PDB file of C-alpha atoms and ligand atoms in Angstrom:
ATOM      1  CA  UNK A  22      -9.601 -28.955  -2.260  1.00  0.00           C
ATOM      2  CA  UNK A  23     -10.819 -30.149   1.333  1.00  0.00           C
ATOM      3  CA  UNK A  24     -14.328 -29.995   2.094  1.00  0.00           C
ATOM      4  CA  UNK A  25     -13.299 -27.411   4.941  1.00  0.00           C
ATOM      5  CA  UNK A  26     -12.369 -25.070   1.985  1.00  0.00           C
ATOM      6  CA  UNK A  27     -14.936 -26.148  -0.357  1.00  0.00           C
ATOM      7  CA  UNK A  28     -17.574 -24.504   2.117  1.00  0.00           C
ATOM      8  CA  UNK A  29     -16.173 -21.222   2.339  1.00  0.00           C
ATOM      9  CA  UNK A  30     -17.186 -20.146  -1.470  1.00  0.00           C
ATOM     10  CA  UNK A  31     -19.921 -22.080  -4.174  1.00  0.00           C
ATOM     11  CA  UNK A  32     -18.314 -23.063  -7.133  1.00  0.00           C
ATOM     12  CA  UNK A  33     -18.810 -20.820  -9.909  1.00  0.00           C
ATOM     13  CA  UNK A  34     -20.643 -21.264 -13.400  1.00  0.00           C
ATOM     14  CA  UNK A  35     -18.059 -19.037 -15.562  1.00  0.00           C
ATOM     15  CA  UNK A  36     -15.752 -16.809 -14.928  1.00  0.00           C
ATOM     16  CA  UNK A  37     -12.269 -17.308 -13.051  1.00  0.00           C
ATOM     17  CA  UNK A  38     -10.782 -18.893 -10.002  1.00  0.00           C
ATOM     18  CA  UNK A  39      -7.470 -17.268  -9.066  1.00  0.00           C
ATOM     19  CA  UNK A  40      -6.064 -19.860  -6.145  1.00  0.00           C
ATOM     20  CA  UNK A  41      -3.123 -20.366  -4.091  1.00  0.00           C
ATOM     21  CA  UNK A  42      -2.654 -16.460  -3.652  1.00  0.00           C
ATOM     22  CA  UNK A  43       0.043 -15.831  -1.119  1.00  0.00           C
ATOM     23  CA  UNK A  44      -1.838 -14.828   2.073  1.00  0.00           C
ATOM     24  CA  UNK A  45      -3.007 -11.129   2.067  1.00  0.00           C
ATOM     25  CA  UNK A  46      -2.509 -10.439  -1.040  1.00  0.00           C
ATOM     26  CA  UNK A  47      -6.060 -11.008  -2.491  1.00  0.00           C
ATOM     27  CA  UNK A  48      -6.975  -7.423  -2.659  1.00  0.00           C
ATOM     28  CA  UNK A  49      -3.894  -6.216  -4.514  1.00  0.00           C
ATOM     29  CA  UNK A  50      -5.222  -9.060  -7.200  1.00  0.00           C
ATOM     30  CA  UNK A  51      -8.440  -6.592  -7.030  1.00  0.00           C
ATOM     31  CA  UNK A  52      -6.244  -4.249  -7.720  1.00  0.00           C
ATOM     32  CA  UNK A  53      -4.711  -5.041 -10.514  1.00  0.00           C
ATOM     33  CA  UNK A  54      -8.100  -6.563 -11.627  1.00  0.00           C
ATOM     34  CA  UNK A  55      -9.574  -3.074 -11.438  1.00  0.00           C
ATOM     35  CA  UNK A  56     -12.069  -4.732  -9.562  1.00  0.00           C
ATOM     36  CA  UNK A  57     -14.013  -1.743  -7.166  1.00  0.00           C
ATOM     37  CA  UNK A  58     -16.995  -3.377  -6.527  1.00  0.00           C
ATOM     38  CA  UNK A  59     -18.544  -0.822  -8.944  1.00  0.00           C
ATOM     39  CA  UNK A  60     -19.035  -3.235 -11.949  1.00  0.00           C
ATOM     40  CA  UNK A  61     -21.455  -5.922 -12.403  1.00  0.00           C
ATOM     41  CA  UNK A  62     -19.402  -8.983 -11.983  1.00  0.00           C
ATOM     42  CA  UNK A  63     -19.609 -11.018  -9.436  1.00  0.00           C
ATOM     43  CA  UNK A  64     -16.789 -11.640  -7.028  1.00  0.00           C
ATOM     44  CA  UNK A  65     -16.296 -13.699  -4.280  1.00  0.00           C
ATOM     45  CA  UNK A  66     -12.916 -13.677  -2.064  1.00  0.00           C
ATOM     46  CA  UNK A  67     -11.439 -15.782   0.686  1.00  0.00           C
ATOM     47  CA  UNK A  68      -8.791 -14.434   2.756  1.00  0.00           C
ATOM     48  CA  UNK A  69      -6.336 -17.177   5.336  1.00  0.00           C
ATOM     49  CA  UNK A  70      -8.088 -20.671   4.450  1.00  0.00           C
ATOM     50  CA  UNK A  71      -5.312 -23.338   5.397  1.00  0.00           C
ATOM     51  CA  UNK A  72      -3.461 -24.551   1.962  1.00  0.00           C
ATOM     52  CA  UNK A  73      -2.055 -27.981   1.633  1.00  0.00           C
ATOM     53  CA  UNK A  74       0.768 -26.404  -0.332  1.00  0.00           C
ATOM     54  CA  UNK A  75       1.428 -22.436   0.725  1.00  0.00           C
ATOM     55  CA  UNK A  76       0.027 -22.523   4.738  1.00  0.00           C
ATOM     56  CA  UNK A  77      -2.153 -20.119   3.964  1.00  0.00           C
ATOM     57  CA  UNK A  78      -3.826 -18.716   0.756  1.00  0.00           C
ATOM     58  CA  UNK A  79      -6.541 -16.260  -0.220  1.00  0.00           C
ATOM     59  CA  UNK A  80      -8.994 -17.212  -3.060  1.00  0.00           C
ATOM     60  CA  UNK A  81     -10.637 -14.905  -5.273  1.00  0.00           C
ATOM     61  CA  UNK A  82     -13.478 -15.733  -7.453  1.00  0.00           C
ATOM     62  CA  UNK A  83     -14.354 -13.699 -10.270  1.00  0.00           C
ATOM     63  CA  UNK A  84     -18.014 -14.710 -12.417  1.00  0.00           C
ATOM     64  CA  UNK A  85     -18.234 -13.793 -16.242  1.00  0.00           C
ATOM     65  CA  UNK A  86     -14.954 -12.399 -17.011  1.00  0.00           C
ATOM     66  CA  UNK A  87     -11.180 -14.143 -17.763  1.00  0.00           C
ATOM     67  CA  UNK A  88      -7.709 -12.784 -17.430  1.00  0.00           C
ATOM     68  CA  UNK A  89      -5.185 -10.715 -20.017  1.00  0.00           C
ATOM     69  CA  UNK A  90      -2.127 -11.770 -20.360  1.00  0.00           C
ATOM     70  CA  UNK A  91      -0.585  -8.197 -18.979  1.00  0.00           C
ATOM     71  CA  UNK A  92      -3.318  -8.946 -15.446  1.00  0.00           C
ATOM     72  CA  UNK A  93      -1.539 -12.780 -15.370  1.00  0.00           C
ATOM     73  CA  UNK A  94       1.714 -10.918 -15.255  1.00  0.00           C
ATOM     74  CA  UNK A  95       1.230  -8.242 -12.741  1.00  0.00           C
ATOM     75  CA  UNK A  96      -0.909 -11.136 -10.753  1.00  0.00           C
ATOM     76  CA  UNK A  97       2.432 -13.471 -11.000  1.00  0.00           C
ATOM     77  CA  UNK A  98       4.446 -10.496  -9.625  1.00  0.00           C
ATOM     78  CA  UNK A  99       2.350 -10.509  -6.549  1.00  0.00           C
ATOM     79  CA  UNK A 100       1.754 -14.049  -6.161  1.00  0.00           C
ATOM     80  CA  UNK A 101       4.140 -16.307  -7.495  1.00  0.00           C
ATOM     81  CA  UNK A 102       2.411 -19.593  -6.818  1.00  0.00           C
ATOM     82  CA  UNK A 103      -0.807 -18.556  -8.044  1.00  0.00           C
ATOM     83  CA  UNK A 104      -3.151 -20.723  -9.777  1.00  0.00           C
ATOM     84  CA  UNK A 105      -5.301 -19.484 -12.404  1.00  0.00           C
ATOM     85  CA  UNK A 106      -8.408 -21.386 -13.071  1.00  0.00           C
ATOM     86  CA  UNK A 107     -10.138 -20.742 -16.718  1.00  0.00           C
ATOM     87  CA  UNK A 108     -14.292 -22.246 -15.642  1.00  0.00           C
ATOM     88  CA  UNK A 109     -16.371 -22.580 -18.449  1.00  0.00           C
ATOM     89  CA  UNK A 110     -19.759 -24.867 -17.545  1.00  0.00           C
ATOM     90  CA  UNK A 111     -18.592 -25.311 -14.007  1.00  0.00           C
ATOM     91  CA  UNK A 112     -15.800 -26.949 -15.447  1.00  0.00           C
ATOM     92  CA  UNK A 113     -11.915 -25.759 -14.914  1.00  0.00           C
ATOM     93  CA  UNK A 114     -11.643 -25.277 -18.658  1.00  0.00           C
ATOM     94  CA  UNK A 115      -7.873 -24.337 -18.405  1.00  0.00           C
ATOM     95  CA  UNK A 116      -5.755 -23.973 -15.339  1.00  0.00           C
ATOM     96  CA  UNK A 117      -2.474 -22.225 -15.523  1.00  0.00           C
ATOM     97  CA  UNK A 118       0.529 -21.450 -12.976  1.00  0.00           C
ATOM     98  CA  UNK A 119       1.796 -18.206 -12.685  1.00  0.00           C
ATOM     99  CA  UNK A 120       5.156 -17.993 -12.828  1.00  0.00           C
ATOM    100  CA  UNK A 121       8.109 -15.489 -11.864  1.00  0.00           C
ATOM    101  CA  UNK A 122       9.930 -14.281 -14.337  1.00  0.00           C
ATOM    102  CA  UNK A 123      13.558 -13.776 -14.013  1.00  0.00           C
ATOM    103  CA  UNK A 124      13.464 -10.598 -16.224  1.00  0.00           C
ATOM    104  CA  UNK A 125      10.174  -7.870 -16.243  1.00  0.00           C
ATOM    105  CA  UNK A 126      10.039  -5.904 -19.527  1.00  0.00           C
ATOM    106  CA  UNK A 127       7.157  -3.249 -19.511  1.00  0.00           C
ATOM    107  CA  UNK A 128       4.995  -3.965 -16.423  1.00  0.00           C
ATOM    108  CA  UNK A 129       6.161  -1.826 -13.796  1.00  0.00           C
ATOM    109  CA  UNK A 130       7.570   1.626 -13.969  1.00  0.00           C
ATOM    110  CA  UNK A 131      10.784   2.910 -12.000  1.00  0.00           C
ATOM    111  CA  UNK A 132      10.462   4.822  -8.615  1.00  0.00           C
ATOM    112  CA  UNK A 133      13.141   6.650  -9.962  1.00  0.00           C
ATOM    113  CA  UNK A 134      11.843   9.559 -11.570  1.00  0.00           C
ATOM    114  CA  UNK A 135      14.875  10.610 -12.793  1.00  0.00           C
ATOM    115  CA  UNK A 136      15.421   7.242 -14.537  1.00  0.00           C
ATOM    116  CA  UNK A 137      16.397   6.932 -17.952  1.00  0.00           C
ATOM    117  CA  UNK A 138      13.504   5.177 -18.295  1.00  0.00           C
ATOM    118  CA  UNK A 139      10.898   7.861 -17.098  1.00  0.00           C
ATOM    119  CA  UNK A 140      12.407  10.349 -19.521  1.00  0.00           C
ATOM    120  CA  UNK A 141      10.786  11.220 -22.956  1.00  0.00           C
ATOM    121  CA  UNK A 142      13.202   8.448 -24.488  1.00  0.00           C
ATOM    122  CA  UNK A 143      11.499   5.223 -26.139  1.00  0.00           C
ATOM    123  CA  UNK A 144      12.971   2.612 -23.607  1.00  0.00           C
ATOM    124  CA  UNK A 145      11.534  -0.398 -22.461  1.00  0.00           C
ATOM    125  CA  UNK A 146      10.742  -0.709 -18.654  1.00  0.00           C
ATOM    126  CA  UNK A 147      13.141  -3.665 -17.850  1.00  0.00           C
ATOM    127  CA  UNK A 148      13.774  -5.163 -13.741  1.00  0.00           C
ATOM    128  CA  UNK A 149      15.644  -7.707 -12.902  1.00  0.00           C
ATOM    129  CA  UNK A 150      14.091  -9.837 -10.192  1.00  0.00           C
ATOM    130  CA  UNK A 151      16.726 -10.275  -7.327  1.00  0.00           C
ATOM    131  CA  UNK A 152      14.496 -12.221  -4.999  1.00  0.00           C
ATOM    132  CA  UNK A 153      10.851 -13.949  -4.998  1.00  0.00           C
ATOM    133  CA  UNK A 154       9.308 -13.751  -1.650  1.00  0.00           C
ATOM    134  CA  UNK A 155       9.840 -10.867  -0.514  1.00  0.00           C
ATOM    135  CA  UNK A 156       9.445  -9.195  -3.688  1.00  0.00           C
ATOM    136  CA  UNK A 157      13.055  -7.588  -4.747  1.00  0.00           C
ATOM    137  CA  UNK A 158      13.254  -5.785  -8.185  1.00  0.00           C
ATOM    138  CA  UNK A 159      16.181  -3.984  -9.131  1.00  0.00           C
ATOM    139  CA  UNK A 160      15.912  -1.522 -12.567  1.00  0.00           C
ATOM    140  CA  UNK A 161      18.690  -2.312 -15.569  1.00  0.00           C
ATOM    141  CA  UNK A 162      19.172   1.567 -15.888  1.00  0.00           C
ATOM    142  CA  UNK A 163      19.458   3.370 -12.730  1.00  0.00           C
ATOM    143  CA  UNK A 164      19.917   0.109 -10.243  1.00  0.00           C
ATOM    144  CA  UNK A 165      16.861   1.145  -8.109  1.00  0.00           C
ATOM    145  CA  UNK A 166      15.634  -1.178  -6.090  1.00  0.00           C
ATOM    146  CA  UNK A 167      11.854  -1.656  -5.103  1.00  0.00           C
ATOM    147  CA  UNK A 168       9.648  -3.837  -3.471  1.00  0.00           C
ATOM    148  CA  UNK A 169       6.464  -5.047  -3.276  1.00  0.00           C
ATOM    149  CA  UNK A 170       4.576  -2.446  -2.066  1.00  0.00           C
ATOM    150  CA  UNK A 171       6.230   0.386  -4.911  1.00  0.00           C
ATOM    151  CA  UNK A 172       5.033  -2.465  -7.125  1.00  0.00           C
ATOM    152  CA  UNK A 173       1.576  -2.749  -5.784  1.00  0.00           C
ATOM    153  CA  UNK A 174       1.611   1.214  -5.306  1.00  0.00           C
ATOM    154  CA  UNK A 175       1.504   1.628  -9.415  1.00  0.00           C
ATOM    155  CA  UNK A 176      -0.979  -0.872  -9.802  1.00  0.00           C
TER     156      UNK A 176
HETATM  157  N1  CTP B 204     -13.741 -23.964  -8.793  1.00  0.00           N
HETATM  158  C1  CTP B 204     -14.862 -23.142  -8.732  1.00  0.00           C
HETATM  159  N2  CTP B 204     -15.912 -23.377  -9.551  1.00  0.00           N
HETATM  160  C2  CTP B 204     -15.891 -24.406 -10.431  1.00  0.00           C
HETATM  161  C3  CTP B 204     -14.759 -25.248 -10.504  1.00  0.00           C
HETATM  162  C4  CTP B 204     -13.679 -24.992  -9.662  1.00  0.00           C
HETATM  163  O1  CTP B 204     -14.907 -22.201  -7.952  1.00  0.00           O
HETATM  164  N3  CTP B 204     -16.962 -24.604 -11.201  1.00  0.00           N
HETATM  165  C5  CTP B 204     -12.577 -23.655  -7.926  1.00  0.00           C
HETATM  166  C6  CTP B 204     -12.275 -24.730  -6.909  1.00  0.00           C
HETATM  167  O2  CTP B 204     -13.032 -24.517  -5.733  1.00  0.00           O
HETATM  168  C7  CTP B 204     -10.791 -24.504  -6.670  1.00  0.00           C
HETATM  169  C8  CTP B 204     -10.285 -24.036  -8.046  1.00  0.00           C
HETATM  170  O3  CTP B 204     -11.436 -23.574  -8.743  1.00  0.00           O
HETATM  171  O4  CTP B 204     -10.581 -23.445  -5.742  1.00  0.00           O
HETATM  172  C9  CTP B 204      -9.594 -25.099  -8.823  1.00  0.00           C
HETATM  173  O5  CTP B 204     -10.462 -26.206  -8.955  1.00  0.00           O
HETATM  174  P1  CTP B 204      -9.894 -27.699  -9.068  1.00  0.00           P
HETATM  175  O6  CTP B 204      -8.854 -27.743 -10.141  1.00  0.00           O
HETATM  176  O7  CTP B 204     -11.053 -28.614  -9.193  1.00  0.00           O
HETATM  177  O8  CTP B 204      -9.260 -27.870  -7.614  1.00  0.00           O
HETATM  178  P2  CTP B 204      -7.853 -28.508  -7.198  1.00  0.00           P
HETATM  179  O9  CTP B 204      -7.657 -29.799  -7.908  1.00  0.00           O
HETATM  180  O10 CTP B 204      -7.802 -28.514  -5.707  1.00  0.00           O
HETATM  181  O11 CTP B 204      -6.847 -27.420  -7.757  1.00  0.00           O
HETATM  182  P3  CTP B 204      -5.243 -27.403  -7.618  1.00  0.00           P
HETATM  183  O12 CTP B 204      -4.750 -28.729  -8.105  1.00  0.00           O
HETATM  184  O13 CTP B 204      -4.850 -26.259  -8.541  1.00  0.00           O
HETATM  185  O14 CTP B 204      -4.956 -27.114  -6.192  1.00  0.00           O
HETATM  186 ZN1   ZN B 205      15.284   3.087 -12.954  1.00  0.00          ZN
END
């Protein structure tokens, strides 16, 4: 991290550091965080600081509270260059790269609503992923195709 960076936000005691977020997309992380600003955790967020590696990136900054593997995955969906940073003593305990998958099972529901998979029947959610950045998802049953905003929209 440059020092020009380094001043925007402290560095944080515990908690997590979710970096590299594609630019503009830090408060869909909120989002899926369920982070409103009504709970008691502290969170700081950076939105366009230059990257070395993306251009640039939003930061957010969460104190006292780590990630579930189901909030990596929706993150990842969002963001696929994300870094997630695990702090523990104002240490990065555990750092992990999101990832896109080429196959979503059970994350994100079809537009569709006449889907197969919207019915009463016990099926799976499952999307292929046709394209990164822009998001392009298209659903094994009924071929819809959404983007990243119906994904963000169900968040
Ligand atoms: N960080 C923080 N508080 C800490 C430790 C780290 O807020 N106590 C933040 C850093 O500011 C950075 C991120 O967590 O945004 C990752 O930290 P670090 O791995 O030290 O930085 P880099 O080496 O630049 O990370 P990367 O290689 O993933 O770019
Ligand atoms: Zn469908």
């Amino acid at each position: 991290m440059t020092l020009e960076e380094e001043l925007h936000v402290k560095k944080i005691r515990e908690g997590t550091v979710i970096d590299h977020i594609t630019a503009g997309s830090a408060l869909s992380v909120l989002k899926i965080l369920g982070l409103t600003g009504s709970g008691d955790n502290v969170v700081s967020i950076v939105m366009n600081v230059p990257s070395q590696t993306i251009g640039t990136k939003d930061i957010v900054k969460i104190e006292g509270r780590e990630l579930s593997p189901d909030e990596v995955d929706r993150i990842s969906l969002i963001s696929p260059k994300a870094t997630i940073n695990i702090i523990r003593s104002y240490k990065v305990a555990e750092k992990q790269k999101t990832k896109m998958p080429n196959v979503i099972r059970g994350i994100v529901k079809c537009v569709n609503h006449s889907c197969i998979s919207n019915s009463n029947e016990p099926v799976t959610q499952i999307f292929i992923v046709e394209n990164e950045e822009p998001l392009r998802i298209r659903c094994h049953y009924c071929n819809r195709v959404m983007n990243k905003e119906d994904v963000i929209g169900q968040f």
